[in-house]
mmCIF file of C-alpha atoms and ligand atoms in Angstrom:
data_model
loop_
_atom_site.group_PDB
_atom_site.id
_atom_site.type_symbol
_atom_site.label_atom_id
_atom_site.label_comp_id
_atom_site.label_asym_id
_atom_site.label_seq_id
_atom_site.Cartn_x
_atom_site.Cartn_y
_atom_site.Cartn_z
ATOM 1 C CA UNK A 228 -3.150 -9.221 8.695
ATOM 2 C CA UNK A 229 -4.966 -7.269 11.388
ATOM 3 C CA UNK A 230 -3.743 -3.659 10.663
ATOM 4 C CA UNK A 231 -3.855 -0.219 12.881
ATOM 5 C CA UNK A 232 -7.266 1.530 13.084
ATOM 6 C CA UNK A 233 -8.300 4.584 15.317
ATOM 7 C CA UNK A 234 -10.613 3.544 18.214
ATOM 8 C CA UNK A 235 -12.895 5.653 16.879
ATOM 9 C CA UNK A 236 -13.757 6.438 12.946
ATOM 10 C CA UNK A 237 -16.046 7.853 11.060
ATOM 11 C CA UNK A 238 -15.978 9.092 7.312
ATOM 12 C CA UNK A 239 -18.660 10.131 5.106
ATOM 13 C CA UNK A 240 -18.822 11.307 1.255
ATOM 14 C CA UNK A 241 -22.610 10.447 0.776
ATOM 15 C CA UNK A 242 -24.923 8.071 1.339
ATOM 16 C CA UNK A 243 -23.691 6.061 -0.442
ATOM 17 C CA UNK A 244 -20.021 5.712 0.617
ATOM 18 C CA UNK A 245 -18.699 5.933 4.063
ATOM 19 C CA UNK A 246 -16.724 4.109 5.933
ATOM 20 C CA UNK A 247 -16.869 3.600 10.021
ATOM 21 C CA UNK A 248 -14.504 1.964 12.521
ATOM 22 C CA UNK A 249 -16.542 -0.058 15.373
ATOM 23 C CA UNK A 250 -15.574 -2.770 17.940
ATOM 24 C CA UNK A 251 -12.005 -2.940 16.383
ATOM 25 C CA UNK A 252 -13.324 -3.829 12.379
ATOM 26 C CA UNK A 253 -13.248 -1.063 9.599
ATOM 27 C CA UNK A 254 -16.135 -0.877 7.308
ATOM 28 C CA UNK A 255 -16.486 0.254 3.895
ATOM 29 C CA UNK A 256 -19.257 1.006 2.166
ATOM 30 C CA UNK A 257 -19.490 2.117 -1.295
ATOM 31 C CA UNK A 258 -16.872 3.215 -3.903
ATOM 32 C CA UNK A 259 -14.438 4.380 -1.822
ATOM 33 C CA UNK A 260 -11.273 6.375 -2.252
ATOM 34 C CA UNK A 261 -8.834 3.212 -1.292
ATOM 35 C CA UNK A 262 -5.638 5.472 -0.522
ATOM 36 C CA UNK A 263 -7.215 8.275 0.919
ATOM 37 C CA UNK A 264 -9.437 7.071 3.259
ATOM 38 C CA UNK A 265 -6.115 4.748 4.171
ATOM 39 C CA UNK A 266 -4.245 8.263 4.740
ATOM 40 C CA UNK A 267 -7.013 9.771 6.775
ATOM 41 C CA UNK A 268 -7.041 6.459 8.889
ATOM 42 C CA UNK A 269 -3.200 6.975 9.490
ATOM 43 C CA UNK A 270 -3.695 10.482 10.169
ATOM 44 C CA UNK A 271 -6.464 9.549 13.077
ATOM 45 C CA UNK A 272 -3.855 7.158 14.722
ATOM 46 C CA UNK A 273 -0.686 9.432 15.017
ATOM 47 C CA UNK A 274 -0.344 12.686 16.724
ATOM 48 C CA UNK A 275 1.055 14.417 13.293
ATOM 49 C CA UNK A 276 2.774 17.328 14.321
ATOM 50 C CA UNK A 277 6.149 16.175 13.990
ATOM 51 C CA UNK A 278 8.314 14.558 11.285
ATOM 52 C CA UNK A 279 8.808 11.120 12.197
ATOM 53 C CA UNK A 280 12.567 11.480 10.762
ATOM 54 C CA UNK A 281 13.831 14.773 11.577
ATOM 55 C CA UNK A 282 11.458 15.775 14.247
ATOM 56 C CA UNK A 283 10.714 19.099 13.071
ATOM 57 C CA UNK A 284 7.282 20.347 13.341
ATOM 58 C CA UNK A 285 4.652 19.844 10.569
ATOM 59 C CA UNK A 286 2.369 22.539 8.966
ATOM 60 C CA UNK A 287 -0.308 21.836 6.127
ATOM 61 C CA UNK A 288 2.203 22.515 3.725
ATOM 62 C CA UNK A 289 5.087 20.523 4.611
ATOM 63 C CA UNK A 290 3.381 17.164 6.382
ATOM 64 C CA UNK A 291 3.040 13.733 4.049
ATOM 65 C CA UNK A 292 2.683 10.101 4.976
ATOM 66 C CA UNK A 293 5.674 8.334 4.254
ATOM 67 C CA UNK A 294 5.745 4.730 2.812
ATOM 68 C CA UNK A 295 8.161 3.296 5.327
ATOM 69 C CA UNK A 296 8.549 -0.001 2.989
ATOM 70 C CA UNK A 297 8.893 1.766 -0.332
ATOM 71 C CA UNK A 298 5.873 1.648 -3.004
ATOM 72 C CA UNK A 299 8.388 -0.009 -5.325
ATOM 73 C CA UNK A 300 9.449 -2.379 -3.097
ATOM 74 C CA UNK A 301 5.850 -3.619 -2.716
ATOM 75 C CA UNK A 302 5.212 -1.551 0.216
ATOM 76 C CA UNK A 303 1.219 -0.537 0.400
ATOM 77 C CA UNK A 304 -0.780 1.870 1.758
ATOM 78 C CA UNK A 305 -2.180 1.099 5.342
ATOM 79 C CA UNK A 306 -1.454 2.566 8.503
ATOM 80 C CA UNK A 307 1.394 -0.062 9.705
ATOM 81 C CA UNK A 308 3.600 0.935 6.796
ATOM 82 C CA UNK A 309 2.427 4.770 6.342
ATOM 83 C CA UNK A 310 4.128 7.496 9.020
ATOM 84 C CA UNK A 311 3.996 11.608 9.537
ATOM 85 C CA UNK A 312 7.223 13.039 7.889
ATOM 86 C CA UNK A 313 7.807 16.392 6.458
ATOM 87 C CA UNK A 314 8.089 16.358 2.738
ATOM 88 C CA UNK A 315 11.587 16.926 2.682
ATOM 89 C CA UNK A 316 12.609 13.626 4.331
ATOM 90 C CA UNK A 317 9.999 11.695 2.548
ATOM 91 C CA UNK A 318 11.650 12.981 -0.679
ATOM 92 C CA UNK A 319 15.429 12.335 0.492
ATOM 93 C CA UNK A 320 14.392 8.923 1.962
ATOM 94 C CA UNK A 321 13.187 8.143 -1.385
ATOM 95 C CA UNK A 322 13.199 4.325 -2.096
ATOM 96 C CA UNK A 323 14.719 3.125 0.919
ATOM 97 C CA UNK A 324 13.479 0.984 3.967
ATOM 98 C CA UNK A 325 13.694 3.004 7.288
ATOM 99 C CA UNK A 326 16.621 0.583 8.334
ATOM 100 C CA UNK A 327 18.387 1.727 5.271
ATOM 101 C CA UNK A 328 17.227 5.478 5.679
ATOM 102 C CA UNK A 329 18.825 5.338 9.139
ATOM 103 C CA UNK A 330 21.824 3.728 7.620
ATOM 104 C CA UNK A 331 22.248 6.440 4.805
ATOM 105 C CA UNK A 332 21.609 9.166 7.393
ATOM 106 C CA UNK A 333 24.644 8.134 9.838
ATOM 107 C CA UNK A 334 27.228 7.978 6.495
ATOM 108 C CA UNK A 335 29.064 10.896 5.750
ATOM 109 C CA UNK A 336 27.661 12.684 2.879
ATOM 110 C CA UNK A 337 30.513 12.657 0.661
ATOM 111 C CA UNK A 338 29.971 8.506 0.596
ATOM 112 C CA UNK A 339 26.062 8.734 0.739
ATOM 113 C CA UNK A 340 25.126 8.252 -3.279
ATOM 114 C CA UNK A 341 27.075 5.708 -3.328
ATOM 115 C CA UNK A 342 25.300 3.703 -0.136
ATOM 116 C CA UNK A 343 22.228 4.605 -1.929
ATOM 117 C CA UNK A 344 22.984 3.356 -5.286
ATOM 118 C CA UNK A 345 23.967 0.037 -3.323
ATOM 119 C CA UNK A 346 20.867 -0.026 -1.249
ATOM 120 C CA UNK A 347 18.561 0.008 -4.231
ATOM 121 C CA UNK A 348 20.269 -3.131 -6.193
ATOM 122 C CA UNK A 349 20.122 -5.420 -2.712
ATOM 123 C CA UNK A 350 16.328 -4.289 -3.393
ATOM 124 C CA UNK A 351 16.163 -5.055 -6.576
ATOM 125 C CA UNK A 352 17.791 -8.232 -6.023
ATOM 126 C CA UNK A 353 15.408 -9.065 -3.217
ATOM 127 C CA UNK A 354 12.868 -7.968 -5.439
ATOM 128 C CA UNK A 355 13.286 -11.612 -7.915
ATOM 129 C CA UNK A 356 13.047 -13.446 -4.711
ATOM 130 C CA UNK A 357 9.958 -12.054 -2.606
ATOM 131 C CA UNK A 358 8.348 -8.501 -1.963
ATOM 132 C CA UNK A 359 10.321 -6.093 0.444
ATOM 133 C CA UNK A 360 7.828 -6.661 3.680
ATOM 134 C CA UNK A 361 7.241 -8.150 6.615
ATOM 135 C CA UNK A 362 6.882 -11.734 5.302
ATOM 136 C CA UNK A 363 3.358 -12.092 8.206
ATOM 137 C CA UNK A 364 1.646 -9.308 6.094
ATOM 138 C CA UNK A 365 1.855 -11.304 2.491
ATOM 139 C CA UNK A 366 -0.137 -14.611 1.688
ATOM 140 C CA UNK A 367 -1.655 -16.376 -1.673
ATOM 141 C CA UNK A 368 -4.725 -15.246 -3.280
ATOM 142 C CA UNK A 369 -6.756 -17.858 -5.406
ATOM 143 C CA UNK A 370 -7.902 -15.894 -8.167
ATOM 144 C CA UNK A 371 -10.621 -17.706 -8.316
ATOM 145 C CA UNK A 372 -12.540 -16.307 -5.341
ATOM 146 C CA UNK A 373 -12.226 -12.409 -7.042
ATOM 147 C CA UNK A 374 -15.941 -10.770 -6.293
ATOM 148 C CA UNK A 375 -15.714 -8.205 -7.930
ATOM 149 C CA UNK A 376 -15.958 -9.033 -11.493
ATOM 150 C CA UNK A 377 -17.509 -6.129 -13.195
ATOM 151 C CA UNK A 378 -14.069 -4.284 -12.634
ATOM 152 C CA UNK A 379 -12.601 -6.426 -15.212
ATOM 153 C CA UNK A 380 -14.344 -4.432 -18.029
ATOM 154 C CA UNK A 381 -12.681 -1.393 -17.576
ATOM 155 C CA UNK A 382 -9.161 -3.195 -18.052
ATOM 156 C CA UNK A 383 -10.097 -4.810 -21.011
ATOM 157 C CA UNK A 384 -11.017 -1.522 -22.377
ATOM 158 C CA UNK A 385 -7.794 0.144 -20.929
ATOM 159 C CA UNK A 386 -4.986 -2.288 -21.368
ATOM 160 C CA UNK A 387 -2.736 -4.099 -19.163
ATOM 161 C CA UNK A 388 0.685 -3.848 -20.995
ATOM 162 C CA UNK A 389 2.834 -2.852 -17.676
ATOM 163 C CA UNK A 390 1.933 -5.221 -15.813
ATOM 164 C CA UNK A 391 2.332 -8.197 -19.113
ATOM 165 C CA UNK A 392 5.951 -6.230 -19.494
ATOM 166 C CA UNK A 393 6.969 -6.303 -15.711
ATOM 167 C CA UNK A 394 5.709 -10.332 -15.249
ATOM 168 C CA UNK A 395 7.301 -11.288 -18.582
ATOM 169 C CA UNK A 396 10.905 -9.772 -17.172
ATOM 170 C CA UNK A 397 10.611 -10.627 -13.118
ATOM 171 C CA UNK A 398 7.844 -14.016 -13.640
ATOM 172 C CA UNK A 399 6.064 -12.451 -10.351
ATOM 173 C CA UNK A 400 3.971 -8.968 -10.075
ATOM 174 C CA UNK A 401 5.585 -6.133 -8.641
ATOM 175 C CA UNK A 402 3.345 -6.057 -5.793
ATOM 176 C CA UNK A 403 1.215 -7.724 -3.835
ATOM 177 C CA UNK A 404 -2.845 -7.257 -3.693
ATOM 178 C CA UNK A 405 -5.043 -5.713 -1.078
ATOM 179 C CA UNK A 406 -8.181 -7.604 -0.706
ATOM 180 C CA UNK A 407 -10.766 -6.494 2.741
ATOM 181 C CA UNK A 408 -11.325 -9.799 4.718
ATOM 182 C CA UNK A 409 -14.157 -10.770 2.578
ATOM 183 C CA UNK A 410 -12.707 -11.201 -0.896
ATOM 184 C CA UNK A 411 -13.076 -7.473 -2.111
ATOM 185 C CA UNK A 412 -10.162 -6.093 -4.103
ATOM 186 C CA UNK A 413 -9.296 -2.625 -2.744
ATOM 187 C CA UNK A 414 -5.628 -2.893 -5.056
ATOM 188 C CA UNK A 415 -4.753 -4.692 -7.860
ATOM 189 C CA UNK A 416 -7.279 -5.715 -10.268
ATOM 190 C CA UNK A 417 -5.097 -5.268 -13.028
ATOM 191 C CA UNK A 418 -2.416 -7.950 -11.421
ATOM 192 C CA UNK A 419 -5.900 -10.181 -11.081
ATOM 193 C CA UNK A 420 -7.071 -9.509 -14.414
ATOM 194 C CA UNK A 421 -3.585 -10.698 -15.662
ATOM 195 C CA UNK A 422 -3.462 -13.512 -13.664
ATOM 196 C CA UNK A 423 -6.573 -14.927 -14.627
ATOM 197 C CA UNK A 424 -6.018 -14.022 -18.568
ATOM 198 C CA UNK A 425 -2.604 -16.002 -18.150
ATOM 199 C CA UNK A 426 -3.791 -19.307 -16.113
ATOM 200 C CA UNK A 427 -1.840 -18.006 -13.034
ATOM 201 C CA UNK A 428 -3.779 -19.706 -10.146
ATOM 202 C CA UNK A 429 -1.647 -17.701 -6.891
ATOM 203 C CA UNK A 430 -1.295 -14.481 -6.682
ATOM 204 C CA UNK A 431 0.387 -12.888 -3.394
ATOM 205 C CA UNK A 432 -1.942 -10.697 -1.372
ATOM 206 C CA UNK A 433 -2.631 -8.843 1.962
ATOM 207 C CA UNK A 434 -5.353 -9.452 3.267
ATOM 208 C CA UNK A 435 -7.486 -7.065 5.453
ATOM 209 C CA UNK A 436 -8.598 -8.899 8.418
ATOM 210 C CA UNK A 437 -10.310 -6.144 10.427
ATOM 211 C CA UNK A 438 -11.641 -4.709 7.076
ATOM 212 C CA UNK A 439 -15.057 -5.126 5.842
ATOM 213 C CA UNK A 440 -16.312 -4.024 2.369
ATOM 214 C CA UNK A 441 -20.067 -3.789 2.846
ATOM 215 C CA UNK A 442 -22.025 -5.097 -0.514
ATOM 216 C CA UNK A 443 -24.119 -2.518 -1.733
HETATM 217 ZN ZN1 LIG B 544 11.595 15.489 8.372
#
């Protein structure tokens, strides 16, 4: 998928690791922060002064990016799912989709645990079939074509017992992977590493388009 990105971009940590937007293509060089350079990104796009939900105004204090498809719904960070909303909302919105949010918010309060309750087993439900997204964002990874290898020793140092738990009770991963448009793995080398341990071929995936991970 081709995601969001400010016209103009430009972070730097050292010389080693920075990461530029030109001519429409992100690049990434180095051992980057994956979520917060994807947060600083959103923050570049939107004008952030007001909660997307309630509309109230945002300080330093109260401002977060909400995950408008829920984390645990497979929802990932990058700018088309992330939006400005006071901490507050982001909290009471908790793990539903903004259609659902919108939903819960026009229900009477006396009846709203109950929506919510209901709300999160249709997502759970959904959940044994496919991933809770936009079904243009999510394709199949060969995990054959992983670059980044060396990775894979940290994981067999640190275990992978969530992940072995979670595919032995659902028989898919509980979300996808975020790859940059040339193979690198910005999320999910544990689901890889598992996949590859287990014979698993497929693995779903975003992929990046308009992101580039320059090799060191
Ligand atoms: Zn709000």
């Amino acid at each position: 998928m081709i995601i969001q990105l400010p016209e103009k971009f430009f972070q730097w940590y050292d010389w080693k690791r920075y990461a530029y937007v030109d001519d429409g293509i992100l690049y990434i060089k180095g051992d980057v922060n994956y979520e917060n350079l994807m947060y600083s990104l959103t923050y570049s796009i939107y004008d952030y002064q007001y909660c997307a939900y309630c509309d109230h105004k945002l300080t330093m204090e109260t401002r977060t990016l909400d995950h408008m498809y829920p984390r645990n719904w497979g929802g990932i960070s990058i700018p088309d799912n992330l939006i400005p909303s006071c901490s507050s909302c982001n909290g009471q919105k908790s793990n539903m989709t903004v259609a659902q949010y919108i939903q819960w918010l026009e229900t009477e309060s006396g009846s709203r645990s109950e929506l919510y309750a209901k709300f999160v087993r249709e997502n759970e439900k959904e959940m044994n079939q496919r991933y809770i997204l936009p079904d243009e964002w999510v394709t199949a990874f060969n995990v054959g074509d992983v670059i980044d290898e060396l990775n894979f020793e940290t994981i067999e140092r640190f275990g992978n017992d969530k992940i072995d738990l979670y595919y032995q009770l659902h028989h898919h991963y509980p979300r996808p992977i975020v790859i940059s448009a040339n193979n690198w793995v910005f999320k999910g080398i544990h689901i890889l590493y598992h996949a590859k341990q287990n014979g698993i071929k497929t693995v779903s995936c975003i992929r990046l388009d308009n992101v580039i991970r320059i090799k060191e």
